[in-house]
Amino acid sequence: MAREPVDYWEKRQTELMKRLEKGTERTIDSLIQSYEKATKDIQKEITKIFNKFSQDGKLTKEEAIKLLNTKETKQFYDDLLEQINTIKDTDIKRKLLAKYNAPAYAYRISRYEALQKRIDIEIKKVAEVEKELTTERYIDTISETYYRNIFNIQQNLGYAFSFSNIDNKTINLLLNENWIDKANFSQRIWNNSEFLGKYLRTNLTASAMSGKSINKIAQELADYMNVGIYNAVRLVRTEVNHFANEAEMLAYEELEIEKYRFIATLDNRTCEHCAELDNKVFNIKDRIPGKNYPPIHANDRCTTVAEFDDYVADKLQRRARDENGKTILVSQNMTYQQWYDKYVKNPQEEKIKPYIVGKIDKNRYKSIANNITTKDVVLLPKQIEHIEERHKGVYSKYKNKINNILDDPDYIFKDPKHKNTALLIKKYDNNIEVVLKLNTNTKNNFKNSIITMWEIKDKRLERYKQTHEIIYKKE
């Protein structure tokens, strides 16, 4: 029996994983049905060949070999192409047509080859269904996990802090990630189908040519397909766990959370490694999937919860302020669907706009402007677009570090070309430069604004030290 969740976070995360598990089981049920249909269709093809020429479902070895070496009719070839054309996946269809769409094919194919080709097509049809079913499941898993993690944190803290929606580009990057065996989930489905198809073609046709009865061949077919079902189900469960935990990590990074707590499902199926990791806290920068971050192994059921202190909570509260400085609150009675409709699907005017990215110490900038109106710093959508267009990858790399750059820069230089403008430099793996326009107009409610940002080399930083006025240097 699994242990009870120890706190709010673990309880919510356990509830989420149970929801995902229910959705996964529905996908698995549909997947098993597609395998069972393929099994029946292959068995039907074998029976059709044998029943016409056998007595009581039996053939001698010599009769079986003679039968299977007989040439097939053109009608079979036409039926084969018809089956291929029912496949929606263009990549699978293209490969099959390239293999079988030869002008003289119908006049040279034997029943032995025909059986192999029919098996090949049926397995590829299963692979297509599997890809379609699991793609939908994985997309739903990523989206629901990301937003439910943000919802849980907002409800616990009570703040409607700003956050970025997860877009299709990010989801596709996750789906196409080669996270295991140097292949993404779609390639693994194809590889598994190739392996199963080859196994069936080799063993079933060998069984048929050995003179085994139809009933015996049918049992072997069912056994082989059950192996395929087992591998497919294991893959789905492992992939769902992977995508759920990667979506959790996206939520943590979006909220600038730096630590996570490992949560194992402790019962009689829990492995020793997962049990040892249970409730341990790790830095996000040190996470290694398979070692200290799930999935640890195939069929893993482990997850994580955010681990943060008052400092992180304060930062999130600052992100929940509207343009008048008022904190926007989240109702504790709001359901997830109500929250999703309001803040994700149909955001209302009261939702905090994702502009305010941090604050500055006005005293540091007195030599540039001594009448700065506010500590708040904003980053407008048009400037984000400018950064992404001119300096590809910079915004996504540093968006969660902007508050730290504003709060704790290594250098602040006075921009010699533009009035009331500062150049902030912070060293990470590379130097990042942020151009900050300071607001001094008391007649408006404007904030200090980030104009652009980009990475610079050490050589340019050294040149700045020679040519620009240093107004602040970190000790």
Coordinates of C-alpha atoms in Angstrom, one line a residue:
M1 CA 0.0 0.0 0.0
A2 CA 1.4 3.4 -0.9
R3 CA 2.1 5.9 1.8
E4 CA 0.0 9.0 2.3
P5 CA 1.2 12.4 0.9
V6 CA 3.0 14.4 3.5
D7 CA 2.0 17.9 2.5
Y8 CA -0.1 20.1 0.2
W9 CA 2.4 19.9 -2.7
E10 CA 2.7 16.2 -2.6
K11 CA -1.0 15.7 -2.3
R12 CA -1.7 17.9 -5.4
Q13 CA 1.1 16.3 -7.4
T14 CA -0.2 12.8 -6.5
E15 CA -3.7 13.8 -7.6
L16 CA -2.2 15.1 -10.9
M17 CA -0.3 11.9 -11.6
K18 CA -3.5 9.8 -10.9
R19 CA -5.4 12.0 -13.5
L20 CA -2.6 11.4 -16.0
E21 CA -2.6 7.7 -15.3
K22 CA -6.4 7.5 -16.0
G23 CA -5.8 9.2 -19.4
T24 CA -2.9 6.9 -20.1
E25 CA -5.0 3.8 -19.4
R26 CA -7.6 5.0 -21.9
T27 CA -4.9 5.4 -24.5
I28 CA -3.5 2.0 -23.7
D29 CA -7.0 0.4 -24.1
S30 CA -7.4 1.9 -27.5
L31 CA -3.8 0.8 -28.4
I32 CA -4.5 -2.8 -27.3
Q33 CA -7.6 -2.8 -29.5
S34 CA -5.5 -1.9 -32.6
Y35 CA -3.1 -4.7 -31.9
E36 CA -6.0 -7.2 -31.4
K37 CA -7.5 -6.1 -34.7
A38 CA -4.1 -6.5 -36.5
T39 CA -3.8 -10.0 -35.0
K40 CA -7.3 -11.0 -36.3
D41 CA -6.5 -9.6 -39.8
I42 CA -3.2 -11.4 -40.0
Q43 CA -4.9 -14.6 -38.8
K44 CA -7.6 -14.1 -41.4
E45 CA -5.0 -13.9 -44.1
I46 CA -3.2 -17.1 -42.9
T47 CA -6.6 -19.0 -42.7
K48 CA -7.6 -17.8 -46.1
I49 CA -4.5 -19.3 -47.6
F50 CA -4.6 -22.6 -45.7
N51 CA -8.3 -23.4 -45.6
K52 CA -8.6 -23.5 -49.4
F53 CA -6.0 -26.2 -49.7
S54 CA -5.9 -28.1 -46.3
Q55 CA -8.0 -30.6 -44.5
D56 CA -8.9 -29.9 -40.9
G57 CA -6.5 -27.0 -40.9
K58 CA -3.4 -29.1 -41.5
L59 CA -0.9 -29.4 -44.3
T60 CA 2.2 -31.5 -44.6
K61 CA 5.5 -29.7 -44.7
E62 CA 5.8 -30.4 -48.4
E63 CA 2.3 -29.3 -49.1
A64 CA 2.9 -26.0 -47.1
I65 CA 6.1 -25.2 -49.0
K66 CA 4.4 -25.9 -52.4
L67 CA 1.4 -23.8 -51.4
L68 CA 3.4 -20.8 -50.2
N69 CA 5.7 -20.8 -53.3
T70 CA 2.7 -20.6 -55.6
K71 CA 2.4 -17.2 -57.3
E72 CA -0.3 -14.8 -56.1
T73 CA -2.9 -13.2 -58.3
K74 CA -3.0 -9.6 -59.5
Q75 CA -6.1 -9.2 -57.3
F76 CA -3.9 -9.7 -54.2
Y77 CA -1.6 -7.0 -55.5
D78 CA -4.5 -4.6 -56.0
D79 CA -5.8 -5.4 -52.5
L80 CA -2.3 -4.8 -51.1
L81 CA -2.1 -1.3 -52.7
E82 CA -5.6 -0.5 -51.4
Q83 CA -4.5 -1.4 -47.9
I84 CA -1.5 0.8 -48.1
N85 CA -3.6 3.7 -49.3
T86 CA -5.8 3.5 -46.2
I87 CA -2.7 4.6 -44.2
K88 CA -2.9 8.3 -43.3
D89 CA 0.7 8.8 -42.1
T90 CA 2.5 10.0 -45.3
D91 CA 5.9 8.9 -44.2
I92 CA 4.8 5.3 -43.5
K93 CA 2.7 5.2 -46.8
R94 CA 5.6 6.5 -48.8
K95 CA 8.0 3.9 -47.5
L96 CA 5.5 1.0 -48.2
L97 CA 4.7 2.2 -51.7
A98 CA 8.4 2.6 -52.5
K99 CA 8.8 -1.0 -51.3
Y100 CA 5.9 -2.6 -53.1
N101 CA 4.7 -0.4 -56.0
A102 CA 6.8 -2.0 -58.7
P103 CA 5.2 -2.4 -62.2
A104 CA 5.7 -6.2 -62.5
Y105 CA 5.2 -7.0 -58.8
A106 CA 1.8 -8.6 -59.1
Y107 CA 3.1 -11.2 -61.6
R108 CA 6.1 -12.4 -59.5
I109 CA 4.9 -12.4 -55.9
S110 CA 4.5 -15.8 -54.2
R111 CA 2.1 -16.6 -51.4
Y112 CA 5.0 -16.8 -49.1
E113 CA 6.0 -13.2 -50.0
A114 CA 2.3 -12.1 -49.9
L115 CA 2.0 -13.3 -46.3
Q116 CA 5.1 -11.4 -45.3
K117 CA 3.9 -8.2 -47.0
R118 CA 0.5 -8.5 -45.4
I119 CA 2.1 -8.8 -42.0
D120 CA 4.3 -5.8 -42.8
I121 CA 1.4 -3.6 -43.7
E122 CA -0.8 -4.7 -40.7
I123 CA 2.1 -3.8 -38.3
K124 CA 2.6 -0.5 -40.0
K125 CA -1.1 0.3 -39.6
V126 CA -0.8 -0.5 -35.9
A127 CA 2.2 1.9 -35.7
E128 CA 0.2 4.6 -37.4
V129 CA -2.6 4.2 -34.8
E130 CA -0.1 4.1 -32.0
K131 CA 1.5 7.3 -33.2
E132 CA -1.8 9.1 -33.5
L133 CA -3.1 7.9 -30.1
T134 CA 0.1 8.6 -28.2
T135 CA 0.8 12.0 -29.8
E136 CA -2.5 13.2 -28.5
R137 CA -1.9 11.7 -25.1
Y138 CA 1.6 13.3 -24.8
I139 CA 0.4 16.8 -25.9
D140 CA -2.4 16.7 -23.4
T141 CA 0.1 15.5 -20.7
I142 CA 2.6 18.3 -21.3
S143 CA -0.1 21.0 -21.4
E144 CA -2.1 19.8 -18.4
T145 CA 1.1 19.1 -16.2
Y146 CA 2.5 22.6 -17.0
Y147 CA -0.6 24.5 -16.2
R148 CA -1.7 22.4 -13.2
N149 CA 1.7 23.0 -11.6
I150 CA 1.3 26.8 -12.0
F151 CA -2.3 26.6 -10.8
N152 CA -1.3 24.6 -7.7
I153 CA 1.4 27.1 -6.8
Q154 CA -0.9 30.1 -7.4
Q155 CA -3.6 28.6 -5.2
N156 CA -1.2 27.8 -2.4
L157 CA 0.4 31.3 -2.4
G158 CA -2.8 33.1 -3.3
Y159 CA -1.1 35.3 -6.0
A160 CA -2.1 35.6 -9.7
F161 CA 1.5 36.1 -10.8
S162 CA 2.3 36.4 -14.4
F163 CA 3.4 33.4 -16.5
S164 CA 4.0 32.5 -20.1
N165 CA 1.7 30.1 -21.9
I166 CA 3.3 27.0 -23.2
D167 CA 3.3 27.2 -27.0
N168 CA 3.2 24.6 -29.8
K169 CA 6.9 25.3 -30.6
T170 CA 7.9 24.3 -27.1
I171 CA 5.6 21.2 -27.1
N172 CA 7.1 20.1 -30.5
L173 CA 10.6 20.5 -29.2
L174 CA 9.8 18.2 -26.3
L175 CA 8.1 15.6 -28.6
N176 CA 11.0 15.6 -31.0
E177 CA 13.6 15.3 -28.2
N178 CA 15.9 12.3 -28.6
W179 CA 15.9 11.6 -24.9
I180 CA 16.6 7.9 -24.9
D181 CA 18.3 5.5 -27.4
K182 CA 19.1 8.5 -29.6
A183 CA 15.5 8.6 -30.9
N184 CA 12.3 10.5 -30.2
F185 CA 9.0 8.8 -29.4
S186 CA 7.8 8.6 -33.0
Q187 CA 11.1 7.0 -34.1
R188 CA 10.8 4.5 -31.2
I189 CA 7.3 3.5 -32.4
W190 CA 8.7 3.0 -35.9
N191 CA 11.7 1.0 -34.6
N192 CA 9.5 -1.2 -32.4
S193 CA 7.1 -1.9 -35.4
E194 CA 10.1 -2.8 -37.6
F195 CA 11.3 -5.2 -34.9
L196 CA 7.9 -6.8 -34.4
G197 CA 7.2 -7.0 -38.1
K198 CA 10.5 -8.7 -38.8
Y199 CA 10.0 -11.1 -35.9
L200 CA 6.5 -12.0 -37.2
R201 CA 7.6 -12.4 -40.8
T202 CA 10.4 -14.6 -39.9
N203 CA 8.7 -16.8 -37.3
L204 CA 5.2 -17.1 -38.7
T205 CA 6.2 -17.9 -42.2
A206 CA 8.7 -20.4 -40.8
S207 CA 5.9 -22.0 -38.8
A208 CA 3.6 -22.0 -41.8
M209 CA 6.2 -23.8 -43.9
S210 CA 6.9 -26.3 -41.2
G211 CA 3.5 -27.8 -41.6
K212 CA 2.1 -26.7 -38.3
S213 CA -1.7 -26.5 -37.9
I214 CA -3.6 -23.3 -38.3
N215 CA -4.6 -23.4 -34.6
K216 CA -0.9 -23.7 -33.6
I217 CA 0.1 -20.8 -35.8
A218 CA -2.8 -18.7 -34.4
Q219 CA -1.5 -19.3 -30.9
E220 CA 2.0 -18.4 -31.8
L221 CA 0.7 -15.2 -33.6
A222 CA -1.2 -14.2 -30.4
D223 CA 1.9 -14.8 -28.3
Y224 CA 4.1 -12.7 -30.6
M225 CA 1.6 -9.9 -30.7
N226 CA 1.3 -9.9 -26.9
V227 CA 5.0 -9.2 -26.8
G228 CA 4.4 -6.2 -29.1
I229 CA 1.6 -5.0 -26.8
Y230 CA 3.8 -5.3 -23.7
N231 CA 6.5 -3.2 -25.4
A232 CA 4.1 -0.6 -26.6
V233 CA 2.4 -0.3 -23.2
R234 CA 5.7 0.0 -21.4
L235 CA 6.8 2.7 -23.9
V236 CA 3.6 4.7 -23.5
R237 CA 3.8 4.7 -19.7
T238 CA 7.4 5.6 -19.7
E239 CA 6.9 8.4 -22.2
V240 CA 4.0 9.9 -20.3
N241 CA 6.1 10.0 -17.1
H242 CA 8.9 11.6 -19.1
F243 CA 6.7 14.3 -20.7
A244 CA 4.9 15.0 -17.4
N245 CA 8.2 15.5 -15.6
E246 CA 9.7 17.7 -18.4
A247 CA 6.5 19.8 -18.3
E248 CA 7.0 20.2 -14.5
M249 CA 10.5 21.4 -15.1
L250 CA 9.3 24.0 -17.7
A251 CA 6.9 25.3 -15.0
Y252 CA 9.7 25.4 -12.4
E253 CA 11.9 27.3 -14.8
E254 CA 9.1 29.7 -15.8
L255 CA 8.6 30.6 -12.1
E256 CA 12.4 30.8 -11.4
I257 CA 12.2 27.9 -8.9
E258 CA 15.7 26.5 -8.3
K259 CA 15.0 23.3 -6.3
Y260 CA 12.7 20.2 -6.5
R261 CA 11.8 17.4 -4.2
F262 CA 11.7 13.8 -5.5
I263 CA 8.5 12.0 -4.9
A264 CA 8.4 8.2 -5.3
T265 CA 5.3 6.1 -5.3
L266 CA 6.1 3.9 -2.3
D267 CA 4.5 0.5 -2.5
N268 CA 5.5 -3.1 -3.2
R269 CA 6.4 -2.2 -6.8
T270 CA 8.8 0.6 -5.9
C271 CA 12.4 -0.1 -6.9
E272 CA 15.2 0.4 -4.4
H273 CA 16.7 3.3 -6.3
C274 CA 13.4 5.3 -6.3
A275 CA 12.8 4.5 -2.7
E276 CA 16.2 5.9 -1.7
L277 CA 15.5 9.1 -3.7
D278 CA 12.1 9.7 -2.1
N279 CA 11.7 13.1 -0.4
K280 CA 15.3 14.2 -1.2
V281 CA 15.8 17.8 -2.5
F282 CA 18.0 18.6 -5.5
N283 CA 19.1 21.7 -7.3
I284 CA 17.4 22.0 -10.7
K285 CA 20.7 22.8 -12.3
D286 CA 22.0 19.4 -11.0
R287 CA 19.1 17.3 -12.3
I288 CA 20.0 14.2 -14.3
P289 CA 17.0 12.2 -15.7
G290 CA 17.5 8.5 -14.9
K291 CA 19.6 9.3 -11.8
N292 CA 18.0 11.9 -9.6
Y293 CA 15.1 13.0 -11.8
P294 CA 12.3 10.8 -13.2
P295 CA 11.8 8.7 -15.1
I296 CA 14.5 6.6 -13.4
H297 CA 13.5 3.5 -15.4
A298 CA 10.8 2.1 -17.7
N299 CA 7.3 2.2 -16.3
D300 CA 8.4 4.7 -13.7
R301 CA 5.6 6.4 -11.6
C302 CA 7.8 8.9 -9.8
T303 CA 7.3 12.7 -9.9
T304 CA 8.6 15.9 -8.2
V305 CA 7.3 18.9 -6.4
A306 CA 8.6 22.4 -6.3
E307 CA 10.8 23.3 -3.3
F308 CA 11.1 27.0 -2.6
D309 CA 11.4 29.5 0.2
D310 CA 10.1 32.9 1.1
Y311 CA 12.5 34.6 -1.3
V312 CA 11.0 32.8 -4.3
A313 CA 7.4 33.5 -3.0
D314 CA 8.2 37.2 -2.7
K315 CA 9.5 37.3 -6.3
L316 CA 6.3 35.6 -7.5
Q317 CA 4.2 38.1 -5.5
R318 CA 6.0 41.0 -7.3
R319 CA 5.0 39.3 -10.6
A320 CA 1.4 39.4 -9.4
R321 CA 1.2 43.2 -9.2
D322 CA -0.8 45.2 -11.7
E323 CA 0.4 48.5 -13.2
N324 CA -0.9 50.3 -10.1
G325 CA 1.2 48.2 -7.8
K326 CA -1.9 46.2 -6.5
T327 CA -1.4 42.5 -5.9
I328 CA -3.8 40.3 -7.9
L329 CA -5.1 37.4 -5.8
V330 CA -6.4 34.0 -6.8
S331 CA -9.5 32.7 -5.1
Q332 CA -8.9 29.6 -3.0
N333 CA -12.3 28.3 -4.1
M334 CA -11.5 28.5 -7.8
T335 CA -11.5 25.2 -9.7
Y336 CA -8.7 24.3 -12.1
Q337 CA -11.2 24.6 -15.1
Q338 CA -12.3 28.1 -13.9
W339 CA -8.7 29.1 -13.5
Y340 CA -7.7 27.8 -16.9
D341 CA -10.6 29.5 -18.6
K342 CA -9.7 32.8 -17.0
Y343 CA -5.9 32.9 -17.1
V344 CA -5.0 30.6 -20.0
K345 CA -7.9 30.2 -22.4
N346 CA -9.7 33.5 -22.1
P347 CA -7.5 35.9 -20.0
Q348 CA -9.4 38.8 -18.5
E349 CA -8.3 42.4 -18.2
E350 CA -7.5 41.9 -14.5
K351 CA -4.9 39.3 -15.3
I352 CA -1.4 40.7 -14.7
K353 CA 0.2 41.5 -18.0
P354 CA 3.6 39.7 -18.3
Y355 CA 5.6 42.9 -18.5
I356 CA 7.1 43.7 -15.1
V357 CA 10.3 41.7 -14.9
G358 CA 12.0 43.1 -11.9
K359 CA 13.1 46.2 -9.9
I360 CA 16.3 48.3 -9.7
D361 CA 18.1 50.2 -6.9
K362 CA 17.5 53.8 -8.0
N363 CA 20.5 55.0 -6.1
R364 CA 22.9 53.1 -8.4
Y365 CA 21.7 55.2 -11.3
K366 CA 21.9 58.8 -9.9
S367 CA 24.8 59.8 -12.1
I368 CA 22.6 59.0 -15.1
A369 CA 19.3 60.3 -13.9
N370 CA 18.5 61.6 -10.3
N371 CA 14.8 61.8 -10.8
I372 CA 13.9 58.3 -11.7
T373 CA 10.1 57.8 -11.1
T374 CA 9.9 54.1 -10.2
K375 CA 11.9 51.0 -9.3
D376 CA 9.8 48.8 -11.6
V377 CA 11.2 47.5 -14.9
V378 CA 9.1 46.3 -17.8
L379 CA 9.8 44.3 -20.9
L380 CA 7.1 44.9 -23.5
P381 CA 6.1 42.3 -26.1
K382 CA 7.4 44.4 -29.0
Q383 CA 10.8 44.5 -27.3
I384 CA 10.7 40.7 -26.8
E385 CA 9.9 40.3 -30.5
H386 CA 12.9 42.6 -31.3
I387 CA 15.3 40.6 -29.1
E388 CA 14.1 37.3 -30.6
E389 CA 14.4 38.6 -34.1
R390 CA 17.8 40.3 -33.7
H391 CA 19.5 38.0 -31.1
K392 CA 18.0 34.5 -31.6
G393 CA 17.9 32.4 -28.5
V394 CA 18.9 35.1 -26.1
Y395 CA 15.5 35.9 -24.6
S396 CA 14.6 32.2 -24.0
K397 CA 18.0 31.6 -22.5
Y398 CA 17.9 34.6 -20.1
K399 CA 14.2 35.3 -19.5
N400 CA 14.3 33.7 -16.1
K401 CA 17.5 35.5 -15.2
I402 CA 16.4 39.1 -16.0
N403 CA 15.3 39.8 -12.4
N404 CA 18.7 38.7 -11.2
I405 CA 20.5 40.8 -13.8
L406 CA 18.6 43.9 -12.6
D407 CA 19.0 43.2 -9.0
D408 CA 22.6 42.1 -9.0
P409 CA 24.6 43.3 -12.1
D410 CA 28.4 43.0 -12.3
Y411 CA 28.7 46.3 -14.0
I412 CA 26.5 49.3 -14.9
F413 CA 27.8 51.6 -17.6
K414 CA 26.4 55.0 -18.7
D415 CA 25.3 54.8 -22.4
P416 CA 27.3 57.5 -24.1
K417 CA 24.9 57.8 -27.0
H418 CA 21.4 57.8 -25.4
K419 CA 20.0 60.0 -22.6
N420 CA 18.8 58.3 -19.4
T421 CA 20.1 54.9 -20.6
A422 CA 22.2 52.4 -18.8
L423 CA 24.0 49.3 -19.9
L424 CA 24.0 46.4 -17.4
I425 CA 26.4 43.5 -17.7
K426 CA 26.2 40.2 -15.9
K427 CA 28.4 37.2 -16.3
Y428 CA 26.9 33.7 -16.6
D429 CA 28.4 31.2 -19.1
N430 CA 28.7 34.3 -21.3
N431 CA 28.4 38.0 -20.6
I432 CA 24.8 39.3 -21.1
E433 CA 24.2 43.0 -21.8
V434 CA 20.9 44.6 -21.0
V435 CA 20.0 48.1 -22.3
L436 CA 17.8 49.8 -19.8
K437 CA 15.9 53.0 -20.5
L438 CA 15.2 54.9 -17.2
N439 CA 11.9 56.8 -16.9
T440 CA 12.1 60.3 -15.5
N441 CA 8.8 61.8 -16.7
T442 CA 6.6 62.4 -13.7
K443 CA 3.6 63.2 -16.0
N444 CA 3.1 59.6 -17.0
N445 CA 2.9 56.2 -15.3
F446 CA 5.6 54.6 -17.5
K447 CA 8.1 52.2 -16.0
N448 CA 11.8 51.8 -16.7
S449 CA 12.0 49.7 -19.8
I450 CA 14.4 47.1 -21.2
I451 CA 15.1 48.1 -24.8
T452 CA 17.2 45.1 -25.9
M453 CA 19.6 42.5 -24.6
W454 CA 22.4 40.3 -26.2
E455 CA 25.5 38.4 -25.3
I456 CA 28.9 40.1 -25.6
K457 CA 32.4 38.7 -25.5
D458 CA 35.0 39.5 -22.8
K459 CA 36.9 41.6 -25.3
R460 CA 34.0 44.0 -25.7
L461 CA 33.5 44.2 -22.0
E462 CA 37.1 45.3 -21.6
R463 CA 36.6 47.9 -24.3
Y464 CA 33.6 49.2 -22.4
K465 CA 35.7 49.7 -19.3
Q466 CA 38.0 51.9 -21.4
T467 CA 35.4 53.9 -23.3
H468 CA 32.3 54.0 -21.1
E469 CA 31.7 55.6 -17.7
I470 CA 31.3 52.9 -15.0
I471 CA 28.6 54.0 -12.6
Y472 CA 28.5 50.7 -10.6
K473 CA 30.9 47.8 -10.1
K474 CA 30.1 44.7 -8.0
E475 CA 32.6 44.2 -5.3

